[in-house]
Each structure stands twice: as C-alpha cells, then as structure tokens.
Tab-separated table of C-alpha atoms in Angstrom:
chain	number	residue	atom	x	y	z
A	1	MET	CA	107.831	131.684	73.258
A	2	THR	CA	111.414	133.233	72.122
A	3	GLY	CA	114.777	134.924	73.644
A	4	VAL	CA	116.584	133.177	76.611
A	5	PHE	CA	112.758	130.942	77.353
A	6	ASP	CA	113.797	128.976	73.659
A	7	ILE	CA	117.189	128.038	75.800
A	8	GLU	CA	117.118	127.453	78.940
A	9	PRO	CA	115.160	123.878	80.212
A	10	GLY	CA	113.859	125.461	83.494
A	11	PRO	CA	113.472	126.592	87.127
A	12	ILE	CA	113.195	129.829	88.882
A	13	SER	CA	113.441	132.668	91.808
A	14	PRO	CA	113.955	136.003	92.982
A	15	PRO	CA	114.249	137.313	96.848
A	16	ALA	CA	114.643	133.952	98.962
A	17	GLY	CA	112.574	132.921	102.218
A	18	PRO	CA	109.542	132.267	102.522
A	19	SER	CA	106.350	133.593	101.023
A	20	THR	CA	104.117	135.980	103.195
A	21	ARG	CA	101.634	136.341	100.409
A	22	ARG	CA	97.983	134.919	101.067
A	23	ARG	CA	96.502	133.402	98.586
A	24	GLN	CA	92.525	135.288	97.700
A	25	VAL	CA	91.496	133.970	94.934
A	26	LEU	CA	92.092	131.002	92.703
A	27	VAL	CA	93.264	131.349	88.978
A	28	ALA	CA	92.459	130.601	85.457
A	29	GLY	CA	92.709	131.200	82.161
A	30	GLY	CA	95.347	133.140	82.513
A	31	ALA	CA	93.753	136.422	84.643
A	32	VAL	CA	92.286	136.582	88.033
A	33	LEU	CA	88.417	135.717	88.531
A	34	ALA	CA	85.994	137.415	89.921
A	35	ALA	CA	82.387	137.178	89.943
A	36	GLY	CA	80.780	133.861	88.696
A	37	ALA	CA	84.955	132.103	89.752
A	38	VAL	CA	85.998	131.414	92.660
A	39	ILE	CA	86.763	134.118	95.747
A	40	ALA	CA	88.667	132.617	98.746
A	41	GLY	CA	89.807	134.873	102.203
A	42	VAL	CA	87.904	138.413	101.152
A	43	LEU	CA	85.439	138.456	103.308
A	44	THR	CA	85.359	137.836	107.487
A	45	ALA	CA	82.435	137.257	108.630
A	46	GLY	CA	83.591	137.330	111.927
A	47	SER	CA	82.115	135.543	114.951
A	48	SER	CA	79.011	133.698	114.511
A	49	GLY	CA	77.188	135.877	116.924
A	50	HIS	CA	77.128	138.971	114.904
A	51	GLY	CA	73.593	139.310	114.013
A	52	ARG	CA	70.711	139.978	111.415
A	53	ALA	CA	72.951	142.972	110.404
A	54	GLN	CA	75.643	141.232	109.046
A	55	HIS	CA	73.366	138.265	107.789
A	56	ALA	CA	71.715	140.703	105.500
A	57	ALA	CA	75.015	141.830	103.609
A	58	VAL	CA	76.327	138.327	103.017
A	59	THR	CA	73.148	137.288	101.873
A	60	SER	CA	71.955	140.457	99.373
A	61	ASP	CA	74.655	139.502	97.109
A	62	GLY	CA	70.898	137.671	95.551
A	63	LEU	CA	73.057	134.188	95.408
A	64	PRO	CA	71.554	131.046	96.615
A	65	HIS	CA	73.359	130.402	99.968
A	66	THR	CA	74.371	126.877	102.058
A	67	SER	CA	75.702	127.080	105.690
A	68	VAL	CA	78.661	123.901	105.244
A	69	GLU	CA	80.553	123.225	109.384
A	70	VAL	CA	83.768	122.933	108.688
A	71	SER	CA	85.732	120.552	111.894
A	72	PRO	CA	87.387	117.365	111.484
A	73	SER	CA	83.611	115.405	112.355
A	74	ALA	CA	81.755	117.224	110.421
A	75	CYS	CA	83.902	118.356	107.474
A	76	GLY	CA	81.250	119.683	104.702
A	77	HIS	CA	78.115	118.352	106.455
A	78	GLY	CA	75.435	120.971	105.774
A	79	TRP	CA	75.026	120.586	102.035
A	80	SER	CA	72.528	117.918	101.496
A	81	ARG	CA	70.859	119.898	98.499
A	82	PRO	CA	73.224	120.555	95.653
A	83	LYS	CA	72.874	123.575	93.210
A	84	THR	CA	74.096	123.726	90.004
A	85	GLY	CA	75.770	127.445	89.285
A	86	GLN	CA	76.744	130.820	90.594
A	87	GLN	CA	76.705	130.407	94.985
A	88	VAL	CA	77.929	130.920	98.147
A	89	PHE	CA	78.825	128.504	100.517
A	90	ASP	CA	79.303	129.925	103.882
A	91	LEU	CA	81.350	128.058	105.998
A	92	ARG	CA	81.343	127.553	109.593
A	93	ASN	CA	84.453	126.812	111.953
A	94	THR	CA	82.107	125.072	114.757
A	95	SER	CA	85.629	123.310	115.865
A	96	SER	CA	88.824	124.873	118.003
A	97	ALA	CA	91.638	125.151	115.545
A	98	ALA	CA	91.897	127.515	112.641
A	99	SER	CA	91.422	125.776	109.962
A	100	GLU	CA	92.143	125.719	105.751
A	101	VAL	CA	89.046	125.223	103.685
A	102	ASP	CA	89.003	123.466	100.054
A	103	LEU	CA	86.620	122.961	97.444
A	104	THR	CA	87.405	119.884	95.484
A	105	ASP	CA	87.204	117.287	92.612
A	106	PRO	CA	87.666	113.835	94.984
A	107	ARG	CA	89.036	112.532	91.889
A	108	THR	CA	91.814	114.874	90.844
A	109	GLY	CA	92.471	116.736	94.245
A	110	ALA	CA	91.436	119.993	91.656
A	111	VAL	CA	90.780	123.307	93.894
A	112	TYR	CA	87.576	125.129	92.615
A	113	GLY	CA	87.723	127.518	95.950
A	114	GLU	CA	89.383	128.390	99.172
A	115	ILE	CA	89.997	129.557	102.253
A	116	GLU	CA	92.427	130.247	104.114
A	117	GLY	CA	92.533	130.437	107.940
A	118	LEU	CA	89.678	130.524	109.127
A	119	ALA	CA	89.258	131.003	112.808
A	120	PRO	CA	87.255	128.706	114.788
A	121	GLY	CA	84.081	130.452	115.757
A	122	THR	CA	83.853	132.563	112.612
A	123	ALA	CA	81.784	132.159	108.743
A	124	ARG	CA	83.040	133.003	105.901
A	125	PRO	CA	81.873	132.719	102.399
A	126	MET	CA	83.797	130.945	99.575
A	127	GLN	CA	82.091	131.814	95.724
A	128	VAL	CA	81.801	129.036	93.075
A	129	THR	CA	80.579	127.931	90.018
A	130	LEU	CA	80.056	124.406	90.104
A	131	GLY	CA	78.586	122.166	87.076
A	132	ASN	CA	78.196	119.042	86.370
A	133	GLY	CA	80.482	116.731	88.478
A	134	THR	CA	81.622	115.332	91.847
A	135	TYR	CA	83.118	117.540	94.253
A	136	ALA	CA	83.626	117.822	98.230
A	137	PHE	CA	84.930	120.016	100.686
A	138	LYS	CA	88.716	119.206	102.442
A	139	CYS	CA	89.148	120.730	105.853
A	140	LEU	CA	92.942	120.966	106.515
A	141	PRO	CA	93.050	122.094	110.750
A	142	ASP	CA	96.463	123.228	112.162
A	143	ASP	CA	98.482	121.179	113.505
A	144	ALA	CA	96.002	117.929	112.429
A	145	ASP	CA	95.837	115.452	109.485
A	146	ALA	CA	93.366	116.836	106.822
A	147	VAL	CA	89.651	115.641	106.233
A	148	THR	CA	87.496	115.493	103.205
A	149	GLY	CA	84.310	115.431	103.457
A	150	PRO	CA	81.329	113.757	102.423
A	151	THR	CA	81.180	113.502	98.270
A	152	VAL	CA	78.596	115.044	96.221
A	153	GLN	CA	76.833	114.936	92.749
A	154	VAL	CA	76.318	117.875	90.493
A	155	THR	CA	74.011	117.295	88.391
A	156	GLY	CA	71.578	119.107	85.409
A	157	ALA	CA	73.787	122.025	84.915
A	158	THR	CA	73.869	124.259	81.691
A	159	GLY	CA	77.124	125.217	81.919
A	160	LYS	CA	80.116	124.645	83.077
A	161	SER	CA	82.210	124.809	86.721
A	162	GLY	CA	84.728	127.940	87.528
A	163	PRO	CA	88.233	127.337	87.165
A	164	ALA	CA	89.913	125.076	89.205
A	165	ALA	CA	93.521	124.086	89.089
A	166	VAL	CA	95.728	120.852	90.865
A	167	PRO	CA	97.490	121.966	94.427
A	168	VAL	CA	101.615	122.099	93.279
A	169	THR	CA	103.213	120.523	95.851
A	170	GLN	CA	107.051	121.103	97.078
A	171	GLN	CA	108.060	118.153	95.427
A	172	ASP	CA	106.660	119.096	92.349
A	173	LEU	CA	109.011	122.310	92.859
A	174	ILE	CA	111.914	120.642	93.446
A	175	PRO	CA	113.406	119.158	90.254
A	176	LEU	CA	113.197	122.619	88.584
A	177	THR	CA	114.441	124.295	91.411
A	178	LEU	CA	117.953	122.739	90.566
A	179	SER	CA	117.805	123.075	87.858
A	180	TYR	CA	117.059	126.708	87.859
A	181	GLN	CA	120.128	126.360	90.399
A	182	LYS	CA	122.429	125.256	87.540
A	183	TRP	CA	121.884	127.846	85.668
A	184	ILE	CA	122.346	130.673	87.829
A	185	GLN	CA	126.001	128.887	88.415
A	186	ALA	CA	126.548	129.407	84.876
A	187	ARG	CA	125.643	133.049	85.303
A	188	THR	CA	127.996	133.164	88.027
A	189	VAL	CA	130.787	131.971	86.031
A	190	GLU	CA	129.856	134.381	83.232
A	191	LEU	CA	129.231	137.381	85.938
A	192	ALA	CA	133.057	136.701	87.097
A	193	LYS	CA	134.620	137.191	83.296
A	194	LYS	CA	133.156	140.221	82.782
A	195	THR	CA	133.440	142.285	85.700
A	196	GLU	CA	137.331	141.208	85.689
A	197	ALA	CA	136.795	142.854	81.757
A	198	LEU	CA	135.375	146.075	83.603
A	199	SER	CA	138.047	146.008	86.527
A	200	ALA	CA	140.716	145.604	83.946
A	201	ALA	CA	139.411	148.366	81.937
A	202	ILE	CA	139.632	150.533	84.480
A	203	ASP	CA	143.012	149.536	85.557
A	204	ARG	CA	144.577	150.953	82.879
A	205	GLY	CA	142.552	153.832	82.704
A	206	ASP	CA	139.804	153.495	79.533
A	207	LEU	CA	137.017	154.322	81.181
A	208	ARG	CA	135.140	154.588	77.526
A	209	ALA	CA	136.095	150.958	77.444
A	210	ALA	CA	135.168	150.512	81.446
A	211	ARG	CA	131.712	152.000	80.247
A	212	ALA	CA	130.618	149.183	78.422
A	213	ALA	CA	132.080	146.176	79.949
A	214	TRP	CA	130.015	147.646	83.229
A	215	LEU	CA	126.722	147.225	80.848
A	216	SER	CA	127.265	143.689	79.906
A	217	ALA	CA	128.557	142.680	83.615
A	218	HIS	CA	125.757	144.725	85.606
A	219	LEU	CA	122.783	143.097	82.399
A	220	VAL	CA	123.994	139.168	83.619
A	221	TYR	CA	123.249	140.336	87.066
A	222	GLU	CA	120.395	142.124	86.138
A	223	ARG	CA	118.711	138.894	84.324
A	224	MET	CA	119.565	136.311	88.153
A	225	GLY	CA	116.764	138.131	89.614
A	226	ALA	CA	114.756	134.877	90.935
A	227	ALA	CA	118.316	134.239	92.861
A	228	TYR	CA	118.535	137.329	94.668
A	229	GLY	CA	117.424	136.524	98.147
A	230	THR	CA	119.357	133.286	98.549
A	231	PHE	CA	122.368	135.859	97.541
A	232	GLY	CA	121.865	137.217	100.998
A	233	ALA	CA	124.449	140.083	101.887
A	234	ALA	CA	126.480	139.454	98.881
A	235	ASP	CA	123.428	141.122	96.861
A	236	LYS	CA	123.895	144.459	98.485
A	237	ALA	CA	127.500	144.125	98.322
A	238	ILE	CA	127.173	143.428	94.251
A	239	ASN	CA	124.727	145.939	93.606
A	240	GLY	CA	123.504	147.872	96.557
A	241	THR	CA	121.890	151.019	96.154
A	242	THR	CA	122.457	154.413	98.699
A	243	ALA	CA	119.464	153.603	100.200
A	244	GLY	CA	120.199	154.096	104.132
A	245	LEU	CA	123.163	155.256	103.334
A	246	SER	CA	123.955	158.324	105.295
A	247	GLY	CA	126.535	159.989	103.238
A	248	GLY	CA	125.211	158.864	99.787
A	249	VAL	CA	127.127	158.152	96.983
A	250	HIS	CA	129.967	159.287	99.057
A	251	ASP	CA	129.379	157.007	101.808
A	252	THR	CA	132.270	153.988	102.409
A	253	ARG	CA	129.646	151.689	102.401
A	254	PHE	CA	128.161	152.342	99.002
A	255	THR	CA	129.708	149.461	96.739
A	256	GLY	CA	129.652	147.115	94.103
A	257	PHE	CA	127.605	147.934	90.506
A	258	HIS	CA	125.924	151.227	91.193
A	259	ARG	CA	128.960	152.827	93.179
A	260	ILE	CA	131.626	151.625	89.865
A	261	GLU	CA	128.785	153.679	87.851
A	262	TYR	CA	127.991	156.969	89.321
A	263	GLY	CA	132.144	157.261	89.413
A	264	LEU	CA	131.657	155.887	85.506
A	265	TRP	CA	129.570	158.607	84.888
A	266	HIS	CA	130.388	161.710	87.041
A	267	SER	CA	133.699	161.837	85.396
A	268	GLU	CA	135.323	160.457	88.423
A	269	PRO	CA	139.377	158.899	87.712
A	270	ALA	CA	140.502	155.941	87.023
A	271	GLY	CA	142.302	155.250	90.053
A	272	SER	CA	139.644	156.602	92.467
A	273	LEU	CA	137.827	153.781	90.630
A	274	ARG	CA	140.454	150.551	91.013
A	275	GLY	CA	139.259	150.418	94.530
A	276	PRO	CA	135.864	149.946	93.959
A	277	ALA	CA	136.432	147.656	90.957
A	278	ASP	CA	138.326	145.335	92.968
A	279	ARG	CA	136.287	145.022	96.136
A	280	LEU	CA	133.467	143.884	93.113
A	281	VAL	CA	135.806	141.263	91.533
A	282	LYS	CA	136.328	139.754	94.746
A	283	ASP	CA	132.607	139.699	95.976
A	284	VAL	CA	131.192	138.390	92.992
A	285	ARG	CA	133.908	135.907	92.736
A	286	ALA	CA	133.266	134.842	96.562
A	287	LEU	CA	129.477	134.385	94.919
A	288	ARG	CA	130.359	132.190	92.244
A	289	ASP	CA	132.244	129.969	95.003
A	290	ASN	CA	129.550	129.992	97.323
A	291	TRP	CA	126.688	128.788	95.104
A	292	PRO	CA	126.808	125.369	95.195
A	293	GLN	CA	126.371	125.194	98.731
A	294	GLN	CA	123.657	127.089	98.844
A	295	ARG	CA	119.931	125.907	98.841
A	296	MET	CA	117.087	128.159	97.052
A	297	ASP	CA	113.230	127.613	98.127
A	298	PRO	CA	111.288	125.504	96.092
A	299	ALA	CA	108.055	126.692	97.649
A	300	VAL	CA	108.485	130.722	96.326
A	301	LEU	CA	109.836	129.917	92.970
A	302	GLY	CA	106.723	130.832	91.594
A	303	LEU	CA	106.174	133.878	93.087
A	304	ARG	CA	109.807	135.256	92.103
A	305	ALA	CA	108.021	135.149	88.497
A	306	HIS	CA	106.277	138.190	89.308
A	307	GLU	CA	108.496	140.106	92.331
A	308	ILE	CA	111.325	140.187	89.447
A	309	LEU	CA	109.138	142.481	87.038
A	310	GLU	CA	107.479	143.733	90.734
A	311	ASN	CA	110.491	145.395	90.966
A	312	THR	CA	111.538	146.558	88.396
A	313	MET	CA	108.586	148.582	87.814
A	314	GLN	CA	108.760	150.039	91.316
A	315	SER	CA	112.773	150.380	90.706
A	316	GLU	CA	114.198	150.915	87.204
A	317	LEU	CA	110.875	152.318	85.391
A	318	THR	CA	110.925	154.918	88.239
A	319	GLY	CA	114.395	155.413	87.260
A	320	ARG	CA	115.101	155.462	91.507
A	321	THR	CA	118.189	153.551	90.834
A	322	ASP	CA	119.903	155.438	87.468
A	323	TYR	CA	123.682	156.527	88.839
A	324	GLY	CA	124.315	158.671	85.645
A	325	SER	CA	124.264	155.409	83.052
A	326	GLY	CA	120.753	156.232	82.014
A	327	THR	CA	120.260	152.401	81.207
A	328	ASN	CA	117.402	151.480	83.405
A	329	LEU	CA	115.630	150.358	80.472
A	330	ALA	CA	118.116	148.398	79.640
A	331	THR	CA	118.265	147.013	82.960
A	332	ALA	CA	113.961	146.597	82.221
A	333	ARG	CA	114.274	143.934	79.596
A	334	ALA	CA	117.097	141.868	81.455
A	335	ASN	CA	114.659	141.674	83.972
A	336	LEU	CA	112.760	140.297	81.410
A	337	ASP	CA	115.100	137.576	80.240
A	338	GLY	CA	115.294	136.704	83.812
A	339	THR	CA	112.041	136.265	84.116
A	340	ARG	CA	111.499	133.820	80.935
A	341	VAL	CA	113.977	131.534	82.229
A	342	LEU	CA	111.971	131.484	85.205
A	343	LEU	CA	108.820	130.665	82.887
A	344	GLY	CA	110.510	128.265	81.199
A	345	CYS	CA	110.690	126.061	83.852
A	346	LEU	CA	107.701	126.740	85.503
A	347	ARG	CA	105.874	125.382	82.336
A	348	PRO	CA	105.858	121.609	82.720
A	349	LEU	CA	103.013	122.535	85.317
A	350	LEU	CA	101.850	125.290	84.092
A	351	LYS	CA	101.454	123.223	81.131
A	352	THR	CA	98.704	120.983	82.776
A	353	ARG	CA	97.116	124.291	85.614
A	354	ASP	CA	96.370	127.547	83.253
A	355	THR	CA	94.902	127.922	79.895
A	356	GLY	CA	96.127	131.265	79.418
A	357	LEU	CA	99.439	130.480	78.438
A	358	THR	CA	99.119	131.702	74.613
A	359	LEU	CA	97.891	135.293	76.033
A	360	LEU	CA	100.812	135.064	78.896
A	361	ASP	CA	102.871	134.337	75.405
A	362	SER	CA	102.403	137.686	73.896
A	363	SER	CA	102.214	139.677	76.932
A	364	LEU	CA	105.635	139.099	77.231
A	365	ASN	CA	106.434	139.394	73.569
A	366	ARG	CA	104.654	141.989	73.502
A	367	THR	CA	106.733	143.728	76.644
A	368	GLN	CA	109.909	142.895	75.357
A	369	GLN	CA	109.099	144.710	71.760
A	370	THR	CA	108.182	147.812	73.803
A	371	LEU	CA	111.692	147.583	75.929
A	372	ASP	CA	113.222	146.689	72.775
A	373	GLU	CA	111.795	150.171	71.045
A	374	GLN	CA	113.690	152.181	73.688
A	375	GLN	CA	117.495	151.234	71.678
A	376	HIS	CA	118.536	153.165	68.854
A	377	ASP	CA	121.786	152.376	68.016
A	378	GLY	CA	123.380	150.588	70.771
A	379	ARG	CA	122.038	153.412	73.215
A	380	TRP	CA	119.083	153.089	75.264
A	381	THR	CA	116.473	156.130	76.519
A	382	PRO	CA	117.076	156.888	80.223
A	383	VAL	CA	113.685	156.543	81.710
A	384	ALA	CA	113.929	160.499	82.154
A	385	GLN	CA	113.599	161.066	79.164
A	386	LEU	CA	110.810	159.006	77.706
A	387	ASP	CA	107.960	161.488	76.232
A	388	ARG	CA	104.527	160.527	77.861
A	389	THR	CA	103.622	158.825	75.591
A	390	ARG	CA	106.545	156.355	75.476
A	391	ARG	CA	106.206	156.326	79.163
A	392	GLU	CA	102.678	154.969	79.050
A	393	ARG	CA	103.286	152.440	76.354
A	394	VAL	CA	106.379	150.855	79.024
A	395	ASN	CA	104.411	151.148	81.955
A	396	SER	CA	101.474	149.473	80.166
A	397	ALA	CA	103.051	146.786	78.868
A	398	VAL	CA	104.784	145.811	82.234
A	399	GLY	CA	101.881	146.368	84.106
A	400	ALA	CA	99.273	144.771	82.082
A	401	LEU	CA	102.157	141.570	82.341
A	402	LEU	CA	102.546	141.988	86.123
A	403	GLU	CA	98.955	141.055	86.061
A	404	GLN	CA	99.410	137.758	84.143
A	405	LEU	CA	102.006	137.092	86.485
A	406	ALA	CA	100.276	137.033	89.599
A	407	ASP	CA	98.359	134.543	88.740
A	408	VAL	CA	101.598	132.527	87.497
A	409	ALA	CA	102.043	132.929	91.709
A	410	THR	CA	99.074	131.964	92.587
A	411	LEU	CA	98.710	128.359	90.248
A	412	THR	CA	101.867	127.191	91.585
A	413	ASP	CA	101.434	128.491	95.338
A	414	VAL	CA	101.892	125.612	97.639
A	415	ARG	CA	98.685	124.133	98.902
A	416	ARG	CA	98.717	121.855	101.299
A	417	THR	CA	97.090	118.723	100.785
A	418	ALA	CA	96.915	116.348	103.967
C-alpha cells in the first residue's frame, strides 16, 4: 500500500462502544462467502415442532443434512458418518440455555462455521464445505464454559475445505489499539496547531487565508475517524452539523468546523467568526489534553475500518455535510487515509487470516486514484458538480472497497473461545 498506510505502524477505530453488528458469515480470501462456503445465523428453523413443511424447506436444497445436538452434555453428538464436500448440519439446541456453536479444527482453533444465539428448543442450519481434516463442534452456552464435542476425521475428499479463520481475541487487539491511541494523540497536537492558525487568520481579517487554513485543519480531524466514538461529546462540538437543531445554521448550538465553514463561504464578516473560532480552539485543546486518559475499546477495532468509509458514503458522497466549501471529496480522501492507518494496525492479524489482502490493497489504491482525479489545480470538485460518469466512478470505487472492509470487520471480530 501507499500513503499513510506505509508511514504509520498500526491501530485503529471510530465510534466507540461495543459493536452490535451480528456476525452472519465467515469470511476468507477477501470476499463474503455464499454457496459452498460458511453460512451461519441466516436462517432460523424455529421450534423443533414445526413439522414437515419446515423440514422440507430446509432439505429442499439437495445437500446432505446431518442432525447435530447442541448441549453441554452432548455437544456435537449425532455426527457419526462424516461426509466430504458441501453439506448442512442441522443444529438442535436440546439444553435450557441459548448457545453459540462453532465448527472448528480442534488442533488450530480455526472456525469453519458459526451460529450465534441458538435458543433452547430450536434448530438452525449451518452450511459448510469440508475437505480432508479433523473437525469438532464447540458449544458455547450463555453463562457457562465452552464444551468441545468429539473429534471427527474426514477423509477421501477431492476438494479443499471451505474458508476458516483462527479467532481473534481481545488480547490480540490490545497492543494494536494502544498503538493507534498514540497515533491519535499526535494528530490532536497537529489539530490544535492548525485550528490555532485558522483562528489567527480570522482574527486578522484574512478570510482567504482562513478558508485555506480551515480545510487544512478539517482534514486532520477527518483522518481520525476511527476514534470519534471515544471522543464523546467533543466530536459534536468540533465537527457537528445542524442535524436536530431547530435554528439550523443560525442555531447557537451550531459550533465547530461546519459553523465556521458556513460563515467563511457565505460572506460572513470576520468579526462574526471570531467567537466560533475561539470556541473551536478551546474544544480542540480540551480534546488534546484529555485524550491520554481515554481508552478505546479493542473489540471494535476491525469494525471501525468498515464504518469510516460507510459514513463517508452516507455523508460525504451525498453532499449532506457541505456547508459551502464544496470539499466533501477532500474529506472522503482524508477518511481513506484514516482507513489505511487502521488497516496498518490490523495487518499483523490479517496477514494470517485474510488471503485477499492483495485485492484489498488494489481496491484502496483504486479508490485513492479515483478521488484524487476530482482535484484540479488544488481545488476539489464539489459533489453536486460531478457529472453522472464521475459520480458513478466514485460511488463504485468506494462501494466496492466497503464490501471488502466488511470482510475485515468479520475476520477481526472478537470471538469467544472458552
């Protein structure tokens, strides 16, 4: 990769708080796997008493099915005649507690299939492709220790197994998160200096210089997207929009970069911008000074790699956050830089889990080139002025990259192992 990715060692992240995104598929090779791969948590069979109609729906796929018991005392029981190739395990929870179920390689811990939240008395299908090797079901009931079922040897396969990934633990992510937090600390120092330069230009009435200083400072902030959630209320104060403000751009609660952007590009006099600029400097300095005491959640590190550009797609490529500068694509480019930094942190884990890193690198470079093509003589084309062809190219590049980053989020999701 190029750019920030090569410069920064590693760490990651945006909105804080535990991830609520449900894992539904196991990902490998840089692509979400469909038929012939691992599918989990997609279909719910409901109660085991739903009768023939439901049984027919599950087995009409033409694949061999094996009924497997899920419980602390009989985890994996029922799988006595192993088959090779694509197949379905109908997992039945016969216990009194909800459970997660993984199909694993007991030697390495690699997961070939997973189902979350299998309720008592229900059954759900797990579709996998099995090649030669050893396998075992691991049952992880709520509020109880994990139980690994009997090891099963599969032989005689003519093809390879479907994808698998060794689970990532919180301990794996802690050093990467700490490294990223140090990177953010350096950015807060840089941000404070640039917002002070913006305020100084406004103080002396040089609005042309202020517009250039505004963009320079704002892009520093936009590269820090993986940490926004940890910023808490500071994020809204520094980079909030008019969303939810009854007075719109004239609301006294409208502060930060976008308040100053509106004034700079709507011919407000310097005197009216001194107050918002002074407050921005104050808020940024507080963020810089308080950041060493903050702690990011390692468990959401991989998810943030996807969420940064997801937010870019929703807010920047639609022009929703343009208050006059027309620099949404510059912001998108800064968000891409932030994503590279995050992936730089995650790369030690991805190298051993994701065979599609080369494709991901190519997609990152393609997206960067597509965005850079929208800058001419130091000026960025406003989103509203993109013709249809260029708009489609930008959306397509970011959209394709988002799909690959969803795989990163899945592979680096913290999984329970005990």
